[in-house]
Short mmCIF file of C-alpha atoms and ligand atoms in Angstrom, two decimals:
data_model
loop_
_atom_site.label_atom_id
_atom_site.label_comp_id
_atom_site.label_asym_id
_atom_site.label_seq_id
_atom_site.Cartn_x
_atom_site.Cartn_y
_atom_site.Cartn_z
CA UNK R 1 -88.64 5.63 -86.86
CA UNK R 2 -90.09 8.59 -88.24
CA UNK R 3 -91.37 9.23 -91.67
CA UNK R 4 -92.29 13.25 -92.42
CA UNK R 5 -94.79 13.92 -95.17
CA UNK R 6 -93.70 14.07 -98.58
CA UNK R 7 -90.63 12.37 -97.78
CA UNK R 8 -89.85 10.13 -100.22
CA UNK R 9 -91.65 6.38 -99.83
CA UNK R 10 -89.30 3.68 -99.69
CA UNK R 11 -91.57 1.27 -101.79
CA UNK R 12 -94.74 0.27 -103.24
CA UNK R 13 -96.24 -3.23 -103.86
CA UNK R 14 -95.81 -5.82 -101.11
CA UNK R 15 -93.94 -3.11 -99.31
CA UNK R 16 -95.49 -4.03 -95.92
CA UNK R 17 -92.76 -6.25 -95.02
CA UNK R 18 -89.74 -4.40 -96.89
CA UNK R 19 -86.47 -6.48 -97.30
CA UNK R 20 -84.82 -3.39 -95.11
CA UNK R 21 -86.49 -2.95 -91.93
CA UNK R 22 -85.14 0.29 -91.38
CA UNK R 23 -86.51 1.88 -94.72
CA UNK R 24 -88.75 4.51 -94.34
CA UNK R 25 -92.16 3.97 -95.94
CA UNK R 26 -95.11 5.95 -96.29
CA UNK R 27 -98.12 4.14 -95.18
CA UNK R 28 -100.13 6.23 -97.49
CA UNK R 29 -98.25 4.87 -100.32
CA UNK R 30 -98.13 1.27 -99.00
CA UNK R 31 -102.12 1.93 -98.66
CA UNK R 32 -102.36 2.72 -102.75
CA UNK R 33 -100.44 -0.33 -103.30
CA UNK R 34 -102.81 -2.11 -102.07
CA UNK R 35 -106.17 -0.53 -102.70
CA UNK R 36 -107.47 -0.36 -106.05
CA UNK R 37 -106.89 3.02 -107.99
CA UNK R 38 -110.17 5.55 -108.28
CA UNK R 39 -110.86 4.83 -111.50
CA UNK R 40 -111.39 1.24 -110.73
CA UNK R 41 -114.93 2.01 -109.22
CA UNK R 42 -116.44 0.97 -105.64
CA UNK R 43 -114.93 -2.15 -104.12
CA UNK R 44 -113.29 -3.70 -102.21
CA UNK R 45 -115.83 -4.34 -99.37
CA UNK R 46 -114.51 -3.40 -95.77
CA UNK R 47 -115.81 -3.70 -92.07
CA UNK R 48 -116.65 -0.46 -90.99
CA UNK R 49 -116.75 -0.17 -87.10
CA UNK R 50 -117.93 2.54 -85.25
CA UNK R 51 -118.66 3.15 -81.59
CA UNK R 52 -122.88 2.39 -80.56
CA UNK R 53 -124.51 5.14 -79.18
CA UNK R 54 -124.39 2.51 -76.59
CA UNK R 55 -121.24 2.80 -76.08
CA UNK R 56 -120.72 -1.37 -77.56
CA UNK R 57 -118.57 -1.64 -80.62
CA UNK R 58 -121.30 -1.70 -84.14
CA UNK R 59 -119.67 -2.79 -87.33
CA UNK R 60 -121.12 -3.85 -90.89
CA UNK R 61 -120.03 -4.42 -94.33
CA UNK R 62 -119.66 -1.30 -96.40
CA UNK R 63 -117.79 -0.37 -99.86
CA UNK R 64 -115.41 1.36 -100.21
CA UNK R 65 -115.86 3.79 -102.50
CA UNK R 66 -112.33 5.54 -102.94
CA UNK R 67 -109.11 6.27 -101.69
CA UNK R 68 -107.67 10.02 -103.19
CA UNK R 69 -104.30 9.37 -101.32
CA UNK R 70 -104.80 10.40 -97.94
CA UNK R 71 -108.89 9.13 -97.34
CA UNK R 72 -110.73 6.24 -97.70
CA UNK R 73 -114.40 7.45 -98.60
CA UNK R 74 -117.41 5.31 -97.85
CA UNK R 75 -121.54 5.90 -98.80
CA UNK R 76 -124.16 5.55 -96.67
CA UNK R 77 -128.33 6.67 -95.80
CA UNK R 78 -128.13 9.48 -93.90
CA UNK R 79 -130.72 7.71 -91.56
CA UNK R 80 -128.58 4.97 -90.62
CA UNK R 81 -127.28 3.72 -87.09
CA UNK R 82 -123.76 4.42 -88.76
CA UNK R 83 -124.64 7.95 -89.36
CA UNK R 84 -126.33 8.70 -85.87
CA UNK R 85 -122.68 7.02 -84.13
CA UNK R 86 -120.61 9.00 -86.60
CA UNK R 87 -122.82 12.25 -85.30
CA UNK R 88 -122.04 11.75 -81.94
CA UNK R 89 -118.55 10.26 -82.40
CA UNK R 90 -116.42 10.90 -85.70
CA UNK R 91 -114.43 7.73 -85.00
CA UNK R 92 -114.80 4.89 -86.68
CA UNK R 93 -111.78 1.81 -87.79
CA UNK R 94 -112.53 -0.08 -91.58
CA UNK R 95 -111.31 -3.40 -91.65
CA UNK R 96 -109.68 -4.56 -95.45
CA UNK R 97 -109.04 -7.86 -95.87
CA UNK R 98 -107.46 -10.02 -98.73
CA UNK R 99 -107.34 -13.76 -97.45
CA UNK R 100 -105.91 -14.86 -101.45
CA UNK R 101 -103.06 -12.61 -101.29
CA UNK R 102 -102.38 -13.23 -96.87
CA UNK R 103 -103.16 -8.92 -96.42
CA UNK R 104 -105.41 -7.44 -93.98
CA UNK R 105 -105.24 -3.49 -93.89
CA UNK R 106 -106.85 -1.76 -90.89
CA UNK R 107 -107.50 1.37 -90.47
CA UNK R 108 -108.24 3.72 -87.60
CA UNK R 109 -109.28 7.27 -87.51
CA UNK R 110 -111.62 10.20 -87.55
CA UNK R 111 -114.35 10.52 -90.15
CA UNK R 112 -115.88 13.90 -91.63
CA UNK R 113 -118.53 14.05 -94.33
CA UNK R 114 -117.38 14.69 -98.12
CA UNK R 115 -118.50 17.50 -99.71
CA UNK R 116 -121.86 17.20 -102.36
CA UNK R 117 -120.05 17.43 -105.38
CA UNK R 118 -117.71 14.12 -104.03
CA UNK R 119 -121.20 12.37 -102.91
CA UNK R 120 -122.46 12.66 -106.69
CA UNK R 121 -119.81 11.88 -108.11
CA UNK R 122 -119.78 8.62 -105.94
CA UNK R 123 -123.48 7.78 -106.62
CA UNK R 124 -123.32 8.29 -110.21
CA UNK R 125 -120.00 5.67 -110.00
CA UNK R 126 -122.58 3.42 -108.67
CA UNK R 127 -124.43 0.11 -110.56
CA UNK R 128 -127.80 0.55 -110.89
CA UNK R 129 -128.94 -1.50 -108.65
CA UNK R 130 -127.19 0.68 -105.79
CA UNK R 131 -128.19 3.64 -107.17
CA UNK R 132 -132.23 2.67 -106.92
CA UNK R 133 -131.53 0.60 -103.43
CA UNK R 134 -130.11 4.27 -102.04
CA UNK R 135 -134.03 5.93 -102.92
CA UNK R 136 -136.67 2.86 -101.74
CA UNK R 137 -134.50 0.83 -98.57
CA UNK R 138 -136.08 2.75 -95.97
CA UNK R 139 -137.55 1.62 -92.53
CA UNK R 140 -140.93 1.70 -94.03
CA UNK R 141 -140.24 -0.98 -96.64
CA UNK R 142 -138.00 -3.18 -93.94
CA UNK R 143 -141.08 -3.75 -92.03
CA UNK R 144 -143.13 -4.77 -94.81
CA UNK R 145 -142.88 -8.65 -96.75
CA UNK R 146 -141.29 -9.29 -99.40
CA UNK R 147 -143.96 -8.73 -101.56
CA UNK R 148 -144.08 -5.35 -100.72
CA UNK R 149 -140.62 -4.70 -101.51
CA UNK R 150 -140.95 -6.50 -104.99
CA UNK R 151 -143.58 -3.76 -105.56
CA UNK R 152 -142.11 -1.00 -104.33
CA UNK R 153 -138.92 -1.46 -106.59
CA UNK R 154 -140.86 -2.32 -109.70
CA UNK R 155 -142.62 0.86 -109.01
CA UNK R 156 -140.11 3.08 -108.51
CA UNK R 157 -138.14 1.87 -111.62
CA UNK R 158 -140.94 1.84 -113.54
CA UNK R 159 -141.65 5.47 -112.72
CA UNK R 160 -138.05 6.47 -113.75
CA UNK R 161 -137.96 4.40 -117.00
CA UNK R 162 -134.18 4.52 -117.87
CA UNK R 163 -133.52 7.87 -116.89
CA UNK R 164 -130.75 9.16 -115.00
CA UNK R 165 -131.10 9.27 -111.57
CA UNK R 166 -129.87 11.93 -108.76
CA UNK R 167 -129.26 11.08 -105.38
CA UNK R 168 -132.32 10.88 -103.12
CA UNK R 169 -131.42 13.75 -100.17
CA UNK R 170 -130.79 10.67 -97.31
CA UNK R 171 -127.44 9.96 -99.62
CA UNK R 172 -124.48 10.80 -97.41
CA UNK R 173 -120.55 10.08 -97.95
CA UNK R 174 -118.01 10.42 -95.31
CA UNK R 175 -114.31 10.10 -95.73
CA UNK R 176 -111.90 8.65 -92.97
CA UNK R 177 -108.78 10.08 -91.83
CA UNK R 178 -106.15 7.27 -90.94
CA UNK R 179 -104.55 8.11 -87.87
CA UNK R 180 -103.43 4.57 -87.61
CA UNK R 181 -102.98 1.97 -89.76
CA UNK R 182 -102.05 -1.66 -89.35
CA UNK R 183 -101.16 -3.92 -92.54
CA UNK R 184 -100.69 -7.27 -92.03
CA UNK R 185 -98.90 -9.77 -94.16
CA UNK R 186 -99.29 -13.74 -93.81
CA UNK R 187 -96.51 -16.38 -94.92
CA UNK R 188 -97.03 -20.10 -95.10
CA UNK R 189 -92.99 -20.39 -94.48
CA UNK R 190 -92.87 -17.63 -91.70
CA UNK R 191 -95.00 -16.02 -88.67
CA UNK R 192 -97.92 -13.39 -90.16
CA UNK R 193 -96.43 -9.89 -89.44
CA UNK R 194 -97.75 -6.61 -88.89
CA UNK R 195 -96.37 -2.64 -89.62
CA UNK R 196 -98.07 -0.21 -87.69
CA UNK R 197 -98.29 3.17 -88.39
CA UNK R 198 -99.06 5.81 -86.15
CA UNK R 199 -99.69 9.59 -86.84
CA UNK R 200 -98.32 12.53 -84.34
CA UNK R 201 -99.46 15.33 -83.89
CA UNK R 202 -96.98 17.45 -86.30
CA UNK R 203 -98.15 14.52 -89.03
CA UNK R 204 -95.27 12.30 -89.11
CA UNK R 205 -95.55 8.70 -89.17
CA UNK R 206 -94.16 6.46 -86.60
CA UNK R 207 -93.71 2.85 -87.71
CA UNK R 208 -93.59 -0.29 -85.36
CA UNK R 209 -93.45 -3.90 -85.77
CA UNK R 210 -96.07 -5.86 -84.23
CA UNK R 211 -96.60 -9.93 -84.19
CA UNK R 212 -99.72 -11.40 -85.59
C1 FMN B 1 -121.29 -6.72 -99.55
C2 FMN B 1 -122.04 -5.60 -98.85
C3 FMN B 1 -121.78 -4.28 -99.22
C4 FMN B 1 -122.47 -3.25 -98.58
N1 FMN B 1 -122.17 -1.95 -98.92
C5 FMN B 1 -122.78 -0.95 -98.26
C6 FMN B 1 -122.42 0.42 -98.50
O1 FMN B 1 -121.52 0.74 -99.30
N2 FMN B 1 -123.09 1.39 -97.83
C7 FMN B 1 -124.06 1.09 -96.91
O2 FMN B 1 -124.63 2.01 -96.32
N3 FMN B 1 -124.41 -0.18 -96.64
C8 FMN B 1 -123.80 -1.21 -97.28
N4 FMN B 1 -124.12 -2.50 -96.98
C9 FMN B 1 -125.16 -2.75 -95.96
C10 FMN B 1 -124.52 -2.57 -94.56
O3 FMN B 1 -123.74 -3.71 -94.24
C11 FMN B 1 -125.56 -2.33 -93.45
O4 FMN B 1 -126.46 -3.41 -93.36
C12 FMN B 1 -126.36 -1.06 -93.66
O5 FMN B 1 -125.54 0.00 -94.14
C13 FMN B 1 -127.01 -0.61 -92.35
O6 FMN B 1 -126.00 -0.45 -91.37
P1 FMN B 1 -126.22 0.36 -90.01
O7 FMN B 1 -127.63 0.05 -89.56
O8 FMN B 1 -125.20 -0.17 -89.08
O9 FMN B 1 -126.06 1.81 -90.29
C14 FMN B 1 -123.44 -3.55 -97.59
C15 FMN B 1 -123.66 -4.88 -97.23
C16 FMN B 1 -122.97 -5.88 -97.84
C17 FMN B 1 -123.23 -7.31 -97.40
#
């Protein structure tokens, strides 16, 4: 089955499994069902996997820091591994996953940075705490103790009182493109289920059933 963009989507909510098999649903729309809106801030976490330089699978824990509808935008340090794999391969898959509510959303496809004014607005979204952990966790302070951490934050806060802060220059965003994406539903009554979604070429959506 084949769903074109803009046509209408069949359903929202728990519209992973819909009663009618057949109805055409916009994964995009099943995907804003699920995630929280924009204005709800950062969060959920997600896995974010990307291909090693390597060539072995990396993955860690990131935010996420919004979906606008057709992205799913994440923050990073421009020094990072993830950065230096995303350079040299703008694939990556995020990995959602809900165990109270039985959903897992994954997501697979290619990533491109978002443009400054989107990276502010996503740092000054952030607590605090994030905001001051994106200027002083650098490899310098990783490789000292403890105590040299403690003293490096207390500094740096100290030195910016409770002033507003910018992001440092290593503050980088990067938005993903789904070219697939896989939500899976649990049941306690029933076997888990999965809709796949697949994008072509011309942007339409083909949908398939999987187990597990
Ligand atoms: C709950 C949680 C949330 C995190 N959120 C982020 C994030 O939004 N951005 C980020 O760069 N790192 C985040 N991290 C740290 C990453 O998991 C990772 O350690 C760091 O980004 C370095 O990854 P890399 O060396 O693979 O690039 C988070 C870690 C945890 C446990």
């Amino acid at each position: 089955m084949t769903v074109l963009p803009g046509q209408a989507a069949a359903a929202t909510g728990d519209a992973a499994a819909p009663a009618d098999p057949a109805a055409l649903v916009d994964p995009l729309v099943l995907a804003a069902a699920w995630l929280p809106s924009a204005e709800d801030g950062p969060g959920p976490t997600m896995t974010l996997s990307t291909v090693g330089l390597d060539g072995y699978p990396d993955a860690r824990t990131v935010l996420l820091s919004r979906f606008d509808g057709e992205r799913l935008h994440f923050h990073t340090d421009a020094r990072s591994r993830k950065a230096a794999e995303l350079a040299a391969l703008a694939r990556a898959a995020v990995t959602l996953v809900w165990p109270e509510a039985a959903r897992q959303l994954v997501v697979v496809g290619d990533v491109a940075p978002v443009t400054d004014a989107e990276a502010r607005a996503a740092y000054a979204a952030r607590t605090r705490y994030l905001q001051v952990l994106a200027w002083v966790n650098d490899r310098e302070a990783a490789e000292r103790d403890p105590e040299h951490r403690r003293r490096a934050w207390a500094d740096f806060t100290a030195s910016r009182g409770g002033a507003a802060l910018d992001p440092p220059s290593t503050w980088a965003g990067y938005a993903l493109t789904p070219r697939r994406m896989v939500f899976w539903r649990g049941a306690v009554d029933a076997a888990s289920h999965r809709t796949a979604y697949e994008r072509g070429p011309d942007g339409s959506w083909s949908q398939e059933s999987w187990p597990g």
